[in-house]
Amino acid sequence: MVGSTDQNLVSGQRQKTQLQLAFPEGNEGEALQDSGEGTEPRTATTNSSDPVKLVSWMEEVLDRQNMNRAYSQILSNQGARTPGVDGLTVPQLKAYVQKHWPKIEAQLRNGTYQPLPVKRVEIPKPGGGVRKLGIPSALDRLLQQAVLQVLQPHFDPTFSDHSYGFRPGRSAHQAVEKAQGYQQEGFRWVVDMDLEKFFDRVHHDRLMARLAERIDDKLLLKLIRAFLTSGVMENGLVQATEEGTPQGGPLSPLLSNIVLDELDQELERRGHRFVRYADDCNIYVRSQKAAQRTLASVTQFVERKLRLKVNREKSAVDRPWKRKFLGFSFTVNRMTKRRLAPASVDRFKEKIRELTRRTRGGSWEEVIGSLCGYLRGWLGYFRFCQTPSVLRDLESWIHRRLRSLLWKRWKRGPVRFAELRKRGVSHDLAAQSAGSAHSVWRLSRSPALNFALPGKFWQSLGLPSFVNQ
């Protein structure tokens, strides 16, 4: 992308950006001759040892292929049909941009584009409380994604190897595995740091100064600041944003990593063994005293230098197996194993109870469909644990919940007797179970129901196996 742009700059030609968004070729206009004004190539260096590269940052953002790729990305995101303050969803954006792109592009090129306020929404946190998200308008999501695609290749390679969140080719599983490795090396005390309302406290001037060190393009810097200060609409009222980078926009994760890269550099300078995933940071040391000293000194750095705030109630010095990290915890033995954090198990059971409550409506197919969808997603993440016995126990518990639900739906004795007989249960055992006065939950593990509704039956309905994959 950079190479083709540079060739156009060298030849003195620039093609007017045409946002295609998968429109037919007939929608494209003719290439315009460049006047030469305001198109000087800008320089940016990733570090002092790299050769200087000629980069026209805004041209890269507005490049047609980049914009089309950005649209495809936001269209595929889960929140594509969630509108911002203007009521426009991402699928509806295509026709809007096709009609108004010349005006939008002109505003971006002359620095007068003004993003709309983000729409404030609240979602419950797994551990209680709410997390406030800011949903940008569909157009602002498109532009933020386009900016992200240009900035990320320049910034991401310079980030710390200890940083795992919101980075291409890196995952929470890798972060947990790295933390596990430190413990196996003998670093069995953890400084578990929690940054209080991190996304709401990002200092704009410090962030823009960091960006300006690498981006010599005033138009792009102005656009990024405009995203930061666009305001928040909550309950119909718009509030100014003097600090913070609202969660919910495509650009926010990269900006958060740029801010916290200073913390990574400081921890590396001190020689610490640490893992950071977004604003979750765990530092591993050999002794309790060292951990306490580290927590005090790093807290001072975060609050004085970065102008962020450490949550003293949630931050702690402790043994790793007594804390949770990204939903996992660890065993106490020398060769540490990954296990499910107790809080993760509790949240899982709460969700399963909701999906399989015996009073819920809907058809049996709807119950199984919603349960299968949730289990596939949950297992895709938590099957990474190394304690299969826990997974087997959870699977057995789910099957028991489903037997209770099905037994409840069969309602009357004759129906229950017929269903058991149809599934191969003997006449006497089926009669005994159908006429039993025991509770539904007790009968859910009875010999009759275990025989009639074994694990293979649930797998035949599409429920994923917890341990055999």
Short mmCIF file of C-alpha atoms in Angstrom, two decimals:
data_model
loop_
_atom_site.label_atom_id
_atom_site.label_comp_id
_atom_site.label_asym_id
_atom_site.label_seq_id
_atom_site.Cartn_x
_atom_site.Cartn_y
_atom_site.Cartn_z
CA MET A 1 0.00 0.00 0.00
CA VAL A 2 2.74 2.41 0.96
CA GLY A 3 4.78 1.55 -2.12
CA SER A 4 1.96 2.38 -4.60
CA THR A 5 1.22 5.63 -2.79
CA ASP A 6 4.85 6.65 -2.89
CA GLN A 7 5.00 6.02 -6.63
CA ASN A 8 2.07 8.35 -7.17
CA LEU A 9 3.71 11.01 -5.04
CA VAL A 10 7.00 10.71 -6.87
CA SER A 11 5.33 11.03 -10.26
CA GLY A 12 3.36 14.05 -9.06
CA GLN A 13 0.05 12.34 -9.73
CA ARG A 14 -2.73 11.58 -7.24
CA GLN A 15 -5.95 9.79 -7.96
CA LYS A 16 -9.02 11.26 -6.24
CA THR A 17 -10.22 8.75 -3.67
CA GLN A 18 -13.39 6.98 -4.72
CA LEU A 19 -15.09 4.95 -2.01
CA GLN A 20 -16.35 1.85 -3.75
CA LEU A 21 -17.83 -0.23 -0.91
CA ALA A 22 -18.39 -3.04 -3.40
CA PHE A 23 -20.23 -0.75 -5.82
CA PRO A 24 -20.00 -1.48 -9.58
CA GLU A 25 -17.07 -0.02 -11.48
CA GLY A 26 -19.41 2.41 -13.18
CA ASN A 27 -19.69 4.40 -9.96
CA GLU A 28 -16.05 5.46 -10.12
CA GLY A 29 -15.14 8.91 -11.31
CA GLU A 30 -12.20 9.83 -13.48
CA ALA A 31 -8.81 10.31 -11.90
CA LEU A 32 -8.16 13.95 -11.12
CA GLN A 33 -4.88 15.68 -11.84
CA ASP A 34 -3.17 16.71 -8.61
CA SER A 35 -2.55 20.40 -8.08
CA GLY A 36 0.51 19.66 -5.97
CA GLU A 37 -0.72 21.70 -3.00
CA GLY A 38 -0.77 20.12 0.43
CA THR A 39 0.55 16.77 -0.80
CA GLU A 40 4.11 16.90 0.45
CA PRO A 41 5.17 13.44 1.60
CA ARG A 42 5.37 13.15 5.36
CA THR A 43 8.13 11.29 7.15
CA ALA A 44 7.66 8.77 9.91
CA THR A 45 10.13 6.45 11.60
CA THR A 46 9.35 3.44 13.73
CA ASN A 47 12.61 3.90 15.62
CA SER A 48 15.88 5.71 15.18
CA SER A 49 17.64 2.72 13.60
CA ASP A 50 15.08 2.26 10.82
CA PRO A 51 15.51 3.94 7.43
CA VAL A 52 13.28 6.95 6.88
CA LYS A 53 10.14 6.09 4.98
CA LEU A 54 8.07 8.47 2.89
CA VAL A 55 4.50 8.09 4.08
CA SER A 56 1.45 10.16 3.24
CA TRP A 57 -0.68 9.02 6.14
CA MET A 58 -4.02 10.52 5.15
CA GLU A 59 -3.60 9.28 1.59
CA GLU A 60 -3.19 5.78 2.98
CA VAL A 61 -6.33 6.18 5.09
CA LEU A 62 -8.37 7.40 2.12
CA ASP A 63 -6.99 4.84 -0.30
CA ARG A 64 -9.92 3.10 -1.97
CA GLN A 65 -8.74 -0.42 -1.16
CA ASN A 66 -8.17 0.53 2.45
CA MET A 67 -11.64 2.04 2.76
CA ASN A 68 -13.31 -0.97 1.15
CA ARG A 69 -11.42 -3.30 3.46
CA ALA A 70 -12.50 -1.18 6.42
CA TYR A 71 -16.13 -1.39 5.36
CA SER A 72 -15.93 -5.19 4.99
CA GLN A 73 -14.45 -5.42 8.46
CA ILE A 74 -17.05 -3.32 10.28
CA LEU A 75 -19.81 -5.05 8.31
CA SER A 76 -18.64 -8.41 9.67
CA ASN A 77 -18.43 -7.19 13.27
CA GLN A 78 -21.02 -8.33 15.76
CA GLY A 79 -22.32 -4.80 16.36
CA ALA A 80 -22.83 -3.94 12.70
CA ARG A 81 -26.58 -3.56 13.16
CA THR A 82 -26.27 -1.47 16.31
CA PRO A 83 -26.80 2.17 15.29
CA GLY A 84 -25.00 5.17 16.73
CA VAL A 85 -26.60 8.48 17.63
CA ASP A 86 -27.64 9.07 14.00
CA GLY A 87 -29.66 5.83 13.86
CA LEU A 88 -27.66 4.51 10.88
CA THR A 89 -26.49 0.89 10.91
CA VAL A 90 -23.42 -0.36 9.03
CA PRO A 91 -25.48 -2.16 6.32
CA GLN A 92 -27.29 1.13 5.69
CA LEU A 93 -23.99 3.00 5.43
CA LYS A 94 -23.25 1.84 1.90
CA ALA A 95 -25.96 3.92 0.22
CA TYR A 96 -25.25 6.91 2.47
CA VAL A 97 -21.55 6.99 1.67
CA GLN A 98 -22.14 6.45 -2.05
CA LYS A 99 -24.25 9.61 -2.05
CA HIS A 100 -22.21 11.80 0.30
CA TRP A 101 -18.61 10.63 -0.11
CA PRO A 102 -17.32 13.66 -2.09
CA LYS A 103 -18.37 15.97 0.75
CA ILE A 104 -17.02 13.64 3.44
CA GLU A 105 -13.71 13.27 1.63
CA ALA A 106 -13.36 17.02 1.19
CA GLN A 107 -13.89 17.54 4.94
CA LEU A 108 -11.27 14.91 5.73
CA ARG A 109 -8.78 16.50 3.37
CA ASN A 110 -9.23 20.03 4.67
CA GLY A 111 -9.41 19.04 8.34
CA THR A 112 -13.01 20.10 8.99
CA TYR A 113 -14.57 16.67 9.50
CA GLN A 114 -16.33 16.48 12.88
CA PRO A 115 -17.26 13.04 14.26
CA LEU A 116 -20.63 12.61 15.94
CA PRO A 117 -20.83 11.94 19.69
CA VAL A 118 -20.68 8.28 20.64
CA LYS A 119 -23.78 6.63 22.05
CA ARG A 120 -23.29 5.45 25.62
CA VAL A 121 -24.51 1.93 26.37
CA GLU A 122 -24.01 -0.14 29.49
CA ILE A 123 -23.35 -3.87 29.57
CA PRO A 124 -23.07 -5.92 32.77
CA LYS A 125 -19.60 -7.00 33.86
CA PRO A 126 -19.07 -10.69 34.61
CA GLY A 127 -18.00 -9.88 38.16
CA GLY A 128 -20.76 -7.36 38.82
CA GLY A 129 -21.30 -3.74 37.94
CA VAL A 130 -21.51 -2.36 34.41
CA ARG A 131 -19.06 -1.52 31.67
CA LYS A 132 -19.78 1.64 29.71
CA LEU A 133 -19.27 1.37 25.97
CA GLY A 134 -19.29 4.16 23.45
CA ILE A 135 -20.87 3.25 20.10
CA PRO A 136 -19.67 5.55 17.30
CA SER A 137 -21.86 6.36 14.33
CA ALA A 138 -21.55 3.95 11.41
CA LEU A 139 -19.56 6.48 9.38
CA ASP A 140 -17.17 7.14 12.27
CA ARG A 141 -16.72 3.39 12.70
CA LEU A 142 -15.73 3.15 9.04
CA LEU A 143 -13.21 5.99 9.35
CA GLN A 144 -11.78 4.69 12.62
CA GLN A 145 -11.30 1.25 11.07
CA ALA A 146 -9.58 2.81 8.06
CA VAL A 147 -7.23 4.74 10.37
CA LEU A 148 -6.58 1.60 12.43
CA GLN A 149 -5.57 -0.38 9.33
CA VAL A 150 -2.97 2.25 8.47
CA LEU A 151 -1.58 2.81 11.96
CA GLN A 152 -1.44 -0.77 13.20
CA PRO A 153 1.29 -2.02 10.81
CA HIS A 154 3.49 0.89 11.90
CA PHE A 155 2.91 0.70 15.65
CA ASP A 156 2.28 -2.96 16.45
CA PRO A 157 5.76 -4.30 15.55
CA THR A 158 7.29 -1.89 18.07
CA PHE A 159 5.11 -2.99 21.00
CA SER A 160 6.48 -5.16 23.79
CA ASP A 161 6.57 -8.94 23.49
CA HIS A 162 4.88 -8.97 26.89
CA SER A 163 1.74 -7.31 25.47
CA TYR A 164 -0.98 -9.61 24.11
CA GLY A 165 -4.28 -7.74 23.98
CA PHE A 166 -5.86 -6.48 20.74
CA ARG A 167 -2.83 -7.38 18.64
CA PRO A 168 -2.75 -9.37 15.38
CA GLY A 169 -1.50 -12.91 15.89
CA ARG A 170 -1.68 -12.68 19.69
CA SER A 171 -4.31 -14.02 22.04
CA ALA A 172 -5.44 -14.32 25.63
CA HIS A 173 -4.39 -17.98 25.57
CA GLN A 174 -0.81 -16.97 24.78
CA ALA A 175 -0.87 -14.50 27.68
CA VAL A 176 -2.12 -17.16 30.11
CA GLU A 177 0.49 -19.64 28.87
CA LYS A 178 3.25 -17.07 29.38
CA ALA A 179 2.07 -16.42 32.94
CA GLN A 180 2.09 -20.17 33.52
CA GLY A 181 5.67 -20.36 32.28
CA TYR A 182 6.87 -17.72 34.73
CA GLN A 183 5.41 -19.73 37.61
CA GLN A 184 7.13 -22.88 36.45
CA GLU A 185 10.42 -20.94 36.45
CA GLY A 186 9.92 -20.20 40.15
CA PHE A 187 8.27 -16.77 40.05
CA ARG A 188 5.37 -17.75 42.27
CA TRP A 189 4.23 -14.40 43.61
CA VAL A 190 2.11 -12.14 41.44
CA VAL A 191 1.49 -8.42 41.45
CA ASP A 192 -2.03 -8.30 40.04
CA MET A 193 -2.63 -4.71 38.90
CA ASP A 194 -6.01 -3.29 38.02
CA LEU A 195 -6.25 0.11 36.37
CA GLU A 196 -9.35 1.95 37.53
CA LYS A 197 -11.61 3.02 34.65
CA PHE A 198 -8.64 2.96 32.32
CA PHE A 199 -10.48 3.73 29.08
CA ASP A 200 -12.18 6.70 30.75
CA ARG A 201 -8.94 8.18 32.10
CA VAL A 202 -6.60 8.23 29.10
CA HIS A 203 -4.91 11.64 29.03
CA HIS A 204 -5.52 13.13 25.57
CA ASP A 205 -2.49 15.40 25.44
CA ARG A 206 -0.10 12.63 26.46
CA LEU A 207 -1.63 10.26 23.92
CA MET A 208 -1.46 12.83 21.11
CA ALA A 209 2.15 13.60 21.99
CA ARG A 210 2.99 9.90 21.67
CA LEU A 211 1.27 9.75 18.29
CA ALA A 212 3.00 12.92 17.07
CA GLU A 213 6.38 11.29 17.73
CA ARG A 214 5.63 8.87 14.91
CA ILE A 215 3.04 10.59 12.72
CA ASP A 216 4.07 13.77 10.90
CA ASP A 217 0.66 14.45 9.39
CA LYS A 218 -1.36 17.18 11.03
CA LEU A 219 -4.55 16.21 9.22
CA LEU A 220 -4.48 12.67 10.59
CA LEU A 221 -3.54 13.83 14.08
CA LYS A 222 -6.39 16.32 14.00
CA LEU A 223 -8.83 13.60 12.97
CA ILE A 224 -7.71 11.29 15.79
CA ARG A 225 -8.09 14.08 18.35
CA ALA A 226 -11.54 14.79 16.94
CA PHE A 227 -12.50 11.15 17.61
CA LEU A 228 -11.23 11.50 21.19
CA THR A 229 -13.14 14.71 21.88
CA SER A 230 -16.35 13.99 19.95
CA GLY A 231 -18.37 13.72 23.16
CA VAL A 232 -20.73 11.14 24.59
CA MET A 233 -24.53 11.07 24.31
CA GLU A 234 -26.24 9.55 27.33
CA ASN A 235 -29.96 9.81 28.06
CA GLY A 236 -30.32 12.28 25.21
CA LEU A 237 -27.67 14.67 26.54
CA VAL A 238 -24.24 15.23 25.01
CA GLN A 239 -21.30 15.49 27.38
CA ALA A 240 -17.86 16.74 26.39
CA THR A 241 -14.97 14.25 26.66
CA GLU A 242 -11.81 15.87 27.97
CA GLU A 243 -10.10 12.55 28.71
CA GLY A 244 -10.53 8.89 27.86
CA THR A 245 -10.95 6.83 24.72
CA PRO A 246 -14.43 5.22 24.76
CA GLN A 247 -14.57 1.45 24.49
CA GLY A 248 -16.55 0.37 21.47
CA GLY A 249 -14.77 2.10 18.59
CA PRO A 250 -12.36 0.19 16.31
CA LEU A 251 -9.49 2.58 17.05
CA SER A 252 -9.73 2.48 20.84
CA PRO A 253 -7.81 -0.80 21.42
CA LEU A 254 -4.77 0.38 19.45
CA LEU A 255 -4.76 3.74 21.24
CA SER A 256 -4.90 1.95 24.60
CA ASN A 257 -1.86 -0.13 23.64
CA ILE A 258 0.00 3.02 22.62
CA VAL A 259 -0.72 4.54 26.03
CA LEU A 260 0.27 1.43 27.99
CA ASP A 261 3.37 0.79 25.90
CA GLU A 262 5.07 3.28 28.23
CA LEU A 263 4.26 0.96 31.13
CA ASP A 264 5.63 -2.02 29.20
CA GLN A 265 8.86 -0.18 28.46
CA GLU A 266 9.30 0.76 32.11
CA LEU A 267 8.70 -2.79 33.31
CA GLU A 268 11.16 -4.11 30.73
CA ARG A 269 13.74 -1.52 31.81
CA ARG A 270 13.41 -2.81 35.38
CA GLY A 271 13.85 -6.41 34.20
CA HIS A 272 10.43 -7.62 35.34
CA ARG A 273 8.70 -10.74 34.12
CA PHE A 274 5.19 -9.64 33.29
CA VAL A 275 2.20 -10.24 31.06
CA ARG A 276 -0.20 -7.52 29.94
CA TYR A 277 -3.50 -8.02 28.17
CA ALA A 278 -5.11 -4.61 27.57
CA ASP A 279 -5.41 -3.06 31.03
CA ASP A 280 -4.88 -6.38 32.88
CA CYS A 281 -1.24 -6.55 34.00
CA ASN A 282 0.37 -9.33 36.06
CA ILE A 283 3.98 -9.07 37.25
CA TYR A 284 5.67 -12.24 38.54
CA VAL A 285 8.40 -12.19 41.20
CA ARG A 286 10.06 -14.65 43.58
CA SER A 287 9.07 -13.30 47.00
CA GLN A 288 6.27 -11.52 48.79
CA LYS A 289 8.51 -8.61 49.80
CA ALA A 290 9.66 -8.10 46.22
CA ALA A 291 6.05 -8.17 45.08
CA GLN A 292 5.01 -5.54 47.62
CA ARG A 293 7.88 -3.26 46.62
CA THR A 294 7.00 -3.72 42.96
CA LEU A 295 3.33 -2.89 43.49
CA ALA A 296 4.22 0.32 45.35
CA SER A 297 6.79 1.53 42.82
CA VAL A 298 4.78 0.63 39.70
CA THR A 299 1.67 2.26 41.18
CA GLN A 300 3.68 5.44 41.64
CA PHE A 301 4.87 5.30 38.01
CA VAL A 302 1.37 4.70 36.64
CA GLU A 303 -0.24 7.52 38.61
CA ARG A 304 2.53 10.13 38.34
CA LYS A 305 3.94 9.48 34.90
CA LEU A 306 1.00 8.06 32.96
CA ARG A 307 -1.64 10.03 34.90
CA LEU A 308 -3.79 6.94 35.29
CA LYS A 309 -5.19 5.50 38.50
CA VAL A 310 -4.54 2.10 40.06
CA ASN A 311 -7.54 0.49 41.71
CA ARG A 312 -6.15 -0.31 45.15
CA GLU A 313 -9.14 -2.43 46.12
CA LYS A 314 -8.76 -4.82 43.19
CA SER A 315 -4.97 -4.76 42.88
CA ALA A 316 -3.12 -7.17 45.13
CA VAL A 317 -0.01 -9.14 45.93
CA ASP A 318 -0.85 -12.83 46.17
CA ARG A 319 -0.11 -16.34 45.02
CA PRO A 320 -1.12 -16.87 41.36
CA TRP A 321 -3.38 -19.80 42.23
CA LYS A 322 -5.42 -17.49 44.45
CA ARG A 323 -5.99 -14.96 41.66
CA LYS A 324 -7.63 -15.13 38.26
CA PHE A 325 -6.15 -13.96 34.97
CA LEU A 326 -8.29 -13.71 31.84
CA GLY A 327 -10.77 -16.22 33.27
CA PHE A 328 -8.14 -18.78 34.27
CA SER A 329 -6.21 -19.60 37.40
CA PHE A 330 -3.43 -22.08 38.13
CA THR A 331 -2.73 -25.13 40.24
CA VAL A 332 -0.38 -24.96 43.21
CA ASN A 333 1.91 -27.83 42.22
CA ARG A 334 5.43 -27.25 40.92
CA MET A 335 4.50 -28.01 37.31
CA THR A 336 1.72 -25.48 37.22
CA LYS A 337 -1.39 -26.32 35.22
CA ARG A 338 -4.06 -24.02 33.88
CA ARG A 339 -7.44 -24.38 35.51
CA LEU A 340 -10.75 -22.58 35.40
CA ALA A 341 -10.98 -19.70 37.83
CA PRO A 342 -13.80 -20.29 40.35
CA ALA A 343 -15.48 -17.08 39.22
CA SER A 344 -15.51 -18.39 35.63
CA VAL A 345 -17.21 -21.60 36.76
CA ASP A 346 -19.79 -19.63 38.74
CA ARG A 347 -20.61 -17.41 35.74
CA PHE A 348 -20.84 -20.45 33.49
CA LYS A 349 -23.31 -22.20 35.79
CA GLU A 350 -25.37 -19.05 36.13
CA LYS A 351 -25.70 -18.82 32.36
CA ILE A 352 -26.57 -22.51 32.00
CA ARG A 353 -29.25 -22.18 34.69
CA GLU A 354 -30.72 -19.29 32.71
CA LEU A 355 -30.74 -21.28 29.46
CA THR A 356 -32.15 -24.48 31.02
CA ARG A 357 -34.52 -23.22 33.68
CA ARG A 358 -37.51 -25.51 33.91
CA THR A 359 -40.00 -22.66 33.62
CA ARG A 360 -38.60 -21.16 30.42
CA GLY A 361 -40.80 -21.07 27.36
CA GLY A 362 -39.92 -21.87 23.78
CA SER A 363 -39.67 -25.13 21.95
CA TRP A 364 -37.23 -27.89 22.84
CA GLU A 365 -35.33 -27.13 19.62
CA GLU A 366 -34.94 -23.50 20.65
CA VAL A 367 -33.59 -24.52 24.06
CA ILE A 368 -31.02 -26.87 22.52
CA GLY A 369 -30.10 -24.34 19.82
CA SER A 370 -29.37 -21.51 22.25
CA LEU A 371 -27.49 -23.86 24.58
CA CYS A 372 -25.34 -25.26 21.75
CA GLY A 373 -24.40 -21.79 20.56
CA TYR A 374 -23.29 -20.72 24.02
CA LEU A 375 -21.38 -23.94 24.75
CA ARG A 376 -19.42 -23.83 21.49
CA GLY A 377 -18.26 -20.30 22.22
CA TRP A 378 -17.44 -21.07 25.86
CA LEU A 379 -15.52 -24.23 25.04
CA GLY A 380 -13.65 -22.47 22.25
CA TYR A 381 -12.03 -20.39 24.98
CA PHE A 382 -12.05 -22.43 28.18
CA ARG A 383 -11.14 -25.84 26.76
CA PHE A 384 -7.61 -24.40 27.00
CA CYS A 385 -7.61 -25.42 30.66
CA GLN A 386 -5.56 -28.46 31.71
CA THR A 387 -7.99 -29.95 34.22
CA PRO A 388 -10.28 -32.21 32.14
CA SER A 389 -11.96 -33.64 35.26
CA VAL A 390 -13.53 -30.23 35.89
CA LEU A 391 -14.85 -30.14 32.34
CA ARG A 392 -16.28 -33.65 32.71
CA ASP A 393 -18.06 -32.64 35.90
CA LEU A 394 -19.53 -29.57 34.20
CA GLU A 395 -20.70 -31.67 31.25
CA SER A 396 -22.40 -34.16 33.60
CA TRP A 397 -24.06 -31.31 35.44
CA ILE A 398 -25.42 -29.87 32.18
CA HIS A 399 -26.82 -33.25 31.15
CA ARG A 400 -28.52 -33.49 34.51
CA ARG A 401 -30.03 -30.03 34.03
CA LEU A 402 -31.37 -31.10 30.63
CA ARG A 403 -32.83 -34.33 31.98
CA SER A 404 -34.64 -32.28 34.62
CA LEU A 405 -35.99 -29.94 31.97
CA LEU A 406 -37.17 -32.75 29.70
CA TRP A 407 -38.72 -34.69 32.59
CA LYS A 408 -40.59 -31.56 33.60
CA ARG A 409 -41.90 -31.09 30.06
CA TRP A 410 -43.16 -34.66 29.86
CA LYS A 411 -45.40 -33.65 32.82
CA ARG A 412 -47.76 -36.61 33.39
CA GLY A 413 -46.95 -40.15 34.46
CA PRO A 414 -48.30 -41.92 31.34
CA VAL A 415 -46.24 -39.64 29.05
CA ARG A 416 -43.11 -40.18 31.13
CA PHE A 417 -43.65 -43.94 31.13
CA ALA A 418 -44.10 -43.99 27.34
CA GLU A 419 -41.00 -41.87 26.72
CA LEU A 420 -38.84 -44.08 28.92
CA ARG A 421 -40.10 -47.26 27.28
CA LYS A 422 -39.50 -45.76 23.84
CA ARG A 423 -35.87 -45.23 24.84
CA GLY A 424 -35.31 -48.82 25.95
CA VAL A 425 -35.98 -48.65 29.69
CA SER A 426 -37.48 -51.83 31.11
CA HIS A 427 -41.20 -51.90 31.93
CA ASP A 428 -40.79 -52.13 35.69
CA LEU A 429 -38.09 -49.46 35.95
CA ALA A 430 -40.03 -47.10 33.69
CA ALA A 431 -43.18 -47.58 35.76
CA GLN A 432 -41.31 -47.07 39.00
CA SER A 433 -39.68 -43.84 37.76
CA ALA A 434 -42.84 -42.44 36.12
CA GLY A 435 -44.78 -42.90 39.36
CA SER A 436 -42.06 -41.70 41.69
CA ALA A 437 -42.77 -38.86 44.12
CA HIS A 438 -39.13 -37.80 44.25
CA SER A 439 -38.12 -34.34 43.06
CA VAL A 440 -37.26 -33.68 39.44
CA TRP A 441 -33.65 -32.91 40.33
CA ARG A 442 -33.22 -36.19 42.23
CA LEU A 443 -34.77 -38.22 39.43
CA SER A 444 -32.49 -36.53 36.87
CA ARG A 445 -29.65 -38.86 37.99
CA SER A 446 -31.80 -41.96 38.41
CA PRO A 447 -30.84 -45.16 36.54
CA ALA A 448 -33.87 -44.84 34.26
CA LEU A 449 -33.10 -41.32 33.05
CA ASN A 450 -29.38 -42.01 32.79
CA PHE A 451 -30.11 -44.98 30.55
CA ALA A 452 -32.79 -43.22 28.48
CA LEU A 453 -30.87 -39.96 28.08
CA PRO A 454 -27.12 -40.75 28.09
CA GLY A 455 -24.31 -38.44 26.99
CA LYS A 456 -24.46 -39.77 23.42
CA PHE A 457 -28.09 -38.67 23.19
CA TRP A 458 -27.17 -35.06 23.95
CA GLN A 459 -24.29 -35.13 21.50
CA SER A 460 -26.67 -36.42 18.82
CA LEU A 461 -28.69 -33.21 19.35
CA GLY A 462 -25.58 -31.14 18.60
CA LEU A 463 -24.24 -30.44 22.10
CA PRO A 464 -20.44 -30.35 21.91
CA SER A 465 -18.36 -32.81 23.90
CA PHE A 466 -16.36 -31.16 26.66
CA VAL A 467 -13.33 -33.46 26.67
CA ASN A 468 -13.29 -35.65 23.55
CA GLN A 469 -12.16 -33.06 21.01
#
